[in-house]
Tab-separated table of C-alpha atoms in Angstrom:
chain	number	residue	atom	x	y	z
A	1	MET	CA	105.699	114.840	90.149
A	2	ALA	CA	107.241	112.699	87.407
A	3	ASN	CA	107.925	109.069	88.202
A	4	LYS	CA	111.498	108.091	88.969
A	5	LYS	CA	113.272	106.199	86.205
A	6	PHE	CA	114.799	102.765	86.722
A	7	CYS	CA	117.076	101.185	84.126
A	8	LEU	CA	118.028	97.505	84.319
A	9	GLY	CA	120.687	95.891	82.153
A	10	LEU	CA	119.646	92.241	82.286
A	11	PHE	CA	122.594	90.141	81.170
A	12	THR	CA	121.773	87.028	83.171
A	13	GLY	CA	119.896	84.030	81.852
A	14	SER	CA	120.105	81.988	85.065
A	15	VAL	CA	117.006	81.175	87.055
A	16	ASP	CA	118.339	82.405	90.401
A	17	LYS	CA	119.429	85.807	89.126
A	18	LEU	CA	116.302	86.200	86.999
A	19	THR	CA	114.222	85.534	90.116
A	20	ALA	CA	116.225	88.159	92.012
A	21	ALA	CA	115.677	90.595	89.129
A	22	GLY	CA	111.954	89.872	89.367
A	23	VAL	CA	111.925	90.690	93.089
A	24	VAL	CA	113.822	93.947	92.502
A	25	LEU	CA	111.463	94.787	89.677
A	26	SER	CA	108.506	94.284	92.016
A	27	GLY	CA	109.998	96.858	94.378
A	28	ALA	CA	110.299	99.332	91.516
A	29	ALA	CA	106.711	98.605	90.520
A	30	ALA	CA	105.486	99.243	94.067
A	31	MET	CA	107.196	102.643	93.888
A	32	ASP	CA	105.541	103.461	90.543
A	33	MET	CA	108.909	103.838	88.844
A	34	ASP	CA	109.140	103.939	85.067
A	35	VAL	CA	111.238	100.908	84.196
A	36	ASP	CA	113.307	100.164	81.118
A	37	ILE	CA	114.814	96.682	80.937
A	38	TYR	CA	117.458	95.922	78.331
A	39	VAL	CA	117.901	92.205	77.763
A	40	LEU	CA	121.526	91.448	76.963
A	41	LEU	CA	123.410	88.350	75.807
A	42	GLN	CA	122.602	85.464	78.199
A	43	GLY	CA	119.317	87.033	79.188
A	44	ALA	CA	117.980	86.783	75.648
A	45	ARG	CA	117.976	82.973	75.809
A	46	ALA	CA	115.579	82.964	78.780
A	47	PHE	CA	113.190	85.236	76.889
A	48	LYS	CA	112.956	82.831	73.954
A	49	LYS	CA	109.394	81.488	73.619
A	50	GLU	CA	110.523	77.883	74.039
A	51	ILE	CA	112.434	78.664	77.261
A	52	GLY	CA	110.592	81.302	79.337
A	53	ASP	CA	110.008	80.125	82.880
A	54	ASP	CA	110.640	76.449	82.150
A	55	ALA	CA	113.151	76.067	84.964
A	56	SER	CA	114.374	72.734	83.594
A	57	LYS	CA	115.902	74.675	80.696
A	58	LEU	CA	117.574	77.302	82.887
A	59	ASN	CA	120.817	77.020	84.861
A	60	MET	CA	121.746	78.402	88.256
A	61	SER	CA	124.517	80.986	88.398
A	62	GLU	CA	125.548	79.998	91.913
A	63	ASN	CA	125.242	76.800	93.969
A	64	ALA	CA	124.359	75.008	90.748
A	65	GLU	CA	124.424	71.619	92.502
A	66	MET	CA	121.575	72.791	94.760
A	67	LYS	CA	119.138	73.752	92.030
A	68	ALA	CA	116.509	71.173	93.053
A	69	GLU	CA	116.525	72.379	96.679
A	70	PHE	CA	116.433	76.008	95.544
A	71	MET	CA	113.450	75.470	93.266
A	72	GLU	CA	111.638	73.435	95.921
A	73	SER	CA	112.189	76.176	98.480
A	74	LEU	CA	110.816	78.834	96.126
A	75	LYS	CA	107.764	76.669	95.565
A	76	LYS	CA	107.199	76.153	99.294
A	77	LEU	CA	107.452	79.889	99.898
A	78	LYS	CA	104.994	80.489	97.035
A	79	VAL	CA	107.490	82.696	95.211
A	80	LYS	CA	106.426	83.536	91.685
A	81	THR	CA	108.480	82.414	88.700
A	82	TRP	CA	110.762	85.045	87.210
A	83	LEU	CA	108.406	85.472	84.265
A	84	GLU	CA	105.391	85.922	86.557
A	85	PHE	CA	107.260	88.658	88.449
A	86	PHE	CA	108.011	90.438	85.174
A	87	ARG	CA	104.428	90.110	83.942
A	88	GLU	CA	102.983	91.394	87.201
A	89	ALA	CA	105.334	94.390	87.236
A	90	LYS	CA	104.189	95.272	83.722
A	91	GLU	CA	100.575	95.227	84.927
A	92	ILE	CA	101.351	97.532	87.859
A	93	THR	CA	103.661	100.156	86.429
A	94	ASN	CA	105.201	101.385	83.213
A	95	VAL	CA	107.685	98.624	82.355
A	96	LYS	CA	109.206	98.344	78.899
A	97	ILE	CA	111.296	95.327	77.969
A	98	HIS	CA	113.763	95.894	75.172
A	99	MET	CA	115.579	93.036	73.489
A	100	CYS	CA	119.137	93.738	72.333
A	101	GLY	CA	119.120	92.830	68.645
A	102	LEU	CA	122.510	91.150	68.784
A	103	ALA	CA	121.603	89.138	71.899
A	104	GLY	CA	118.426	87.866	70.279
A	105	LYS	CA	120.271	86.741	67.165
A	106	VAL	CA	122.868	84.867	69.207
A	107	TRP	CA	120.063	82.560	70.360
A	108	GLY	CA	118.229	82.420	67.048
A	109	GLY	CA	115.674	85.137	67.811
A	110	ASN	CA	115.332	87.566	64.945
A	111	VAL	CA	111.830	89.014	65.342
A	112	LEU	CA	109.616	89.963	68.284
A	113	GLU	CA	107.481	86.835	67.799
A	114	ASP	CA	110.492	84.659	68.692
A	115	PHE	CA	110.317	85.906	72.293
A	116	VAL	CA	107.829	85.695	75.166
A	117	ASP	CA	104.982	88.167	74.780
A	118	ILE	CA	106.228	90.657	77.388
A	119	VAL	CA	109.065	91.882	75.160
A	120	ASP	CA	108.132	95.283	73.707
A	121	ASP	CA	110.716	95.823	70.995
A	122	ILE	CA	114.145	94.988	69.622
A	123	VAL	CA	116.724	97.759	70.008
A	124	GLY	CA	120.398	98.605	69.649
A	125	ILE	CA	122.866	99.263	72.451
A	126	GLY	CA	122.560	103.050	72.092
A	127	SER	CA	119.065	102.893	73.592
A	128	TYR	CA	120.405	101.145	76.680
A	129	ILE	CA	123.196	103.643	77.235
A	130	ASN	CA	120.847	106.610	76.795
A	131	SER	CA	118.338	105.129	79.224
A	132	ALA	CA	121.053	104.317	81.784
A	133	ALA	CA	122.418	107.862	81.505
A	134	GLU	CA	119.013	109.368	82.249
A	135	ALA	CA	117.897	106.925	84.955
A	136	ASP	CA	117.588	107.710	88.663
A	137	VAL	CA	118.510	104.095	89.402
A	138	SER	CA	120.578	101.955	87.062
A	139	LEU	CA	121.374	98.295	87.792
A	140	PHE	CA	123.141	95.554	85.876
A	141	ILE	CA	122.265	91.969	86.753
B	1	MET	CA	99.514	105.541	117.232
B	2	THR	CA	99.341	103.227	120.221
B	3	PRO	CA	98.382	99.553	119.731
B	4	GLU	CA	95.070	100.301	121.463
B	5	GLU	CA	94.334	103.161	119.053
B	6	LEU	CA	95.282	100.971	116.107
B	7	LYS	CA	92.960	98.214	117.303
B	8	ASN	CA	90.064	100.674	117.408
B	9	LEU	CA	90.710	102.134	113.948
B	10	LYS	CA	87.947	102.008	111.395
B	11	VAL	CA	89.680	100.258	108.526
B	12	ASP	CA	88.363	100.827	104.986
B	13	LYS	CA	90.126	97.899	103.348
B	14	THR	CA	92.051	94.878	104.608
B	15	VAL	CA	94.326	92.858	102.387
B	16	ASP	CA	95.485	89.457	103.596
B	17	ALA	CA	98.975	88.721	102.250
B	18	ARG	CA	99.906	86.137	104.864
B	19	GLY	CA	100.280	83.402	102.273
B	20	THR	CA	103.023	85.231	100.386
B	21	SER	CA	106.691	86.018	100.909
B	22	CYS	CA	108.480	89.256	100.020
B	23	PRO	CA	107.674	91.076	97.711
B	24	GLY	CA	104.086	89.711	97.841
B	25	PRO	CA	102.809	91.812	100.783
B	26	LEU	CA	104.277	95.025	99.368
B	27	LEU	CA	102.678	94.413	95.985
B	28	ALA	CA	99.400	93.509	97.684
B	29	ALA	CA	99.546	96.843	99.541
B	30	LYS	CA	100.384	98.705	96.342
B	31	LYS	CA	97.393	97.160	94.541
B	32	ALA	CA	94.998	97.642	97.456
B	33	ILE	CA	95.844	101.296	98.045
B	34	GLY	CA	94.692	101.994	94.506
B	35	GLU	CA	91.257	100.730	95.501
B	36	ILE	CA	90.648	103.149	98.384
B	37	LYS	CA	90.093	106.896	98.461
B	38	ASP	CA	92.332	109.596	99.918
B	39	SER	CA	92.212	109.682	103.754
B	40	GLN	CA	90.926	106.105	103.909
B	41	ILE	CA	92.809	103.436	105.852
B	42	LEU	CA	94.387	100.254	104.542
B	43	GLU	CA	95.291	97.304	106.749
B	44	VAL	CA	97.852	94.792	105.455
B	45	LEU	CA	98.164	91.373	107.072
B	46	SER	CA	101.592	89.839	106.572
B	47	ALA	CA	103.595	87.009	108.089
B	48	ASP	CA	106.745	88.226	106.353
B	49	GLU	CA	109.182	89.906	108.760
B	50	GLY	CA	110.597	92.224	106.099
B	51	THR	CA	107.192	93.764	105.457
B	52	LYS	CA	107.349	95.553	108.819
B	53	LYS	CA	110.180	97.703	107.463
B	54	ASP	CA	109.161	97.728	103.809
B	55	ILE	CA	105.684	99.172	104.096
B	56	PRO	CA	106.555	102.174	106.304
B	57	LYS	CA	109.339	103.131	103.852
B	58	TRP	CA	107.060	102.629	100.858
B	59	ALA	CA	104.346	104.726	102.529
B	60	GLU	CA	106.792	107.544	103.244
B	61	LYS	CA	108.047	107.639	99.649
B	62	LYS	CA	104.522	107.583	98.270
B	63	ASN	CA	103.304	110.300	100.681
B	64	TYR	CA	100.929	107.988	102.501
B	65	LYS	CA	100.848	108.000	106.281
B	66	TYR	CA	102.131	104.922	108.088
B	67	LEU	CA	100.029	104.628	111.238
B	68	GLY	CA	101.673	101.674	112.975
B	69	THR	CA	101.895	97.909	113.301
B	70	ILE	CA	100.281	95.435	115.665
B	71	GLU	CA	102.113	92.154	116.213
B	72	GLU	CA	99.706	89.240	116.424
B	73	SER	CA	100.633	85.603	116.881
B	74	GLY	CA	102.610	84.696	113.749
B	75	TYR	CA	101.692	87.736	111.697
B	76	PHE	CA	101.572	91.540	111.628
B	77	ARG	CA	98.745	94.020	111.070
B	78	ILE	CA	100.147	97.091	109.329
B	79	PHE	CA	98.079	100.262	108.972
B	80	VAL	CA	98.513	102.937	106.291
B	81	LYS	CA	96.393	106.036	105.638
B	82	LYS	CA	96.149	107.111	102.009
């Protein structure tokens, strides 16, 4: 039986939502889903090589004033960083990470080498829409 | 299976995920099940409450057989047959 397809539009570049995306991605990996992630505008900044999982360079989307407590709690609970979640999911199942060309350029990323090494390619928006149309599960975070 | 039957099971692999929070135990189970053969039994140790619900659902979707859970002091022993 073919694996189910999971499409994620990843707009967010905030550490809390990226962590949530990583947890969701882990669930998809456990289910052996084929995953396509499309990194959109704000998300592209987090995937820049000089940002990645350096939490000091990432904002919180909610309860911004409680970032220190949030990060400390994640650490206590031994929760992986968002980038570790993404890397692990790629090791477990078929995960492709596609960078929206426009989003990359907005943050000064023009070629694959400008981004963390888990990004597979740079694509246009048509790829995202096609993938979302064919997916069994489609989320936008 | 009854708790007594579960306690007497011959387990082929045990994975201890008590140091991790969700989704750690589920991913530990996913990795470990790849290391045993069909019909063999996996035991997952987890202190994460959500795992009790997660693993039976995962097992059902993946066509593994969820055998049951034993509640120990501060953690769970969850049994799945591949």
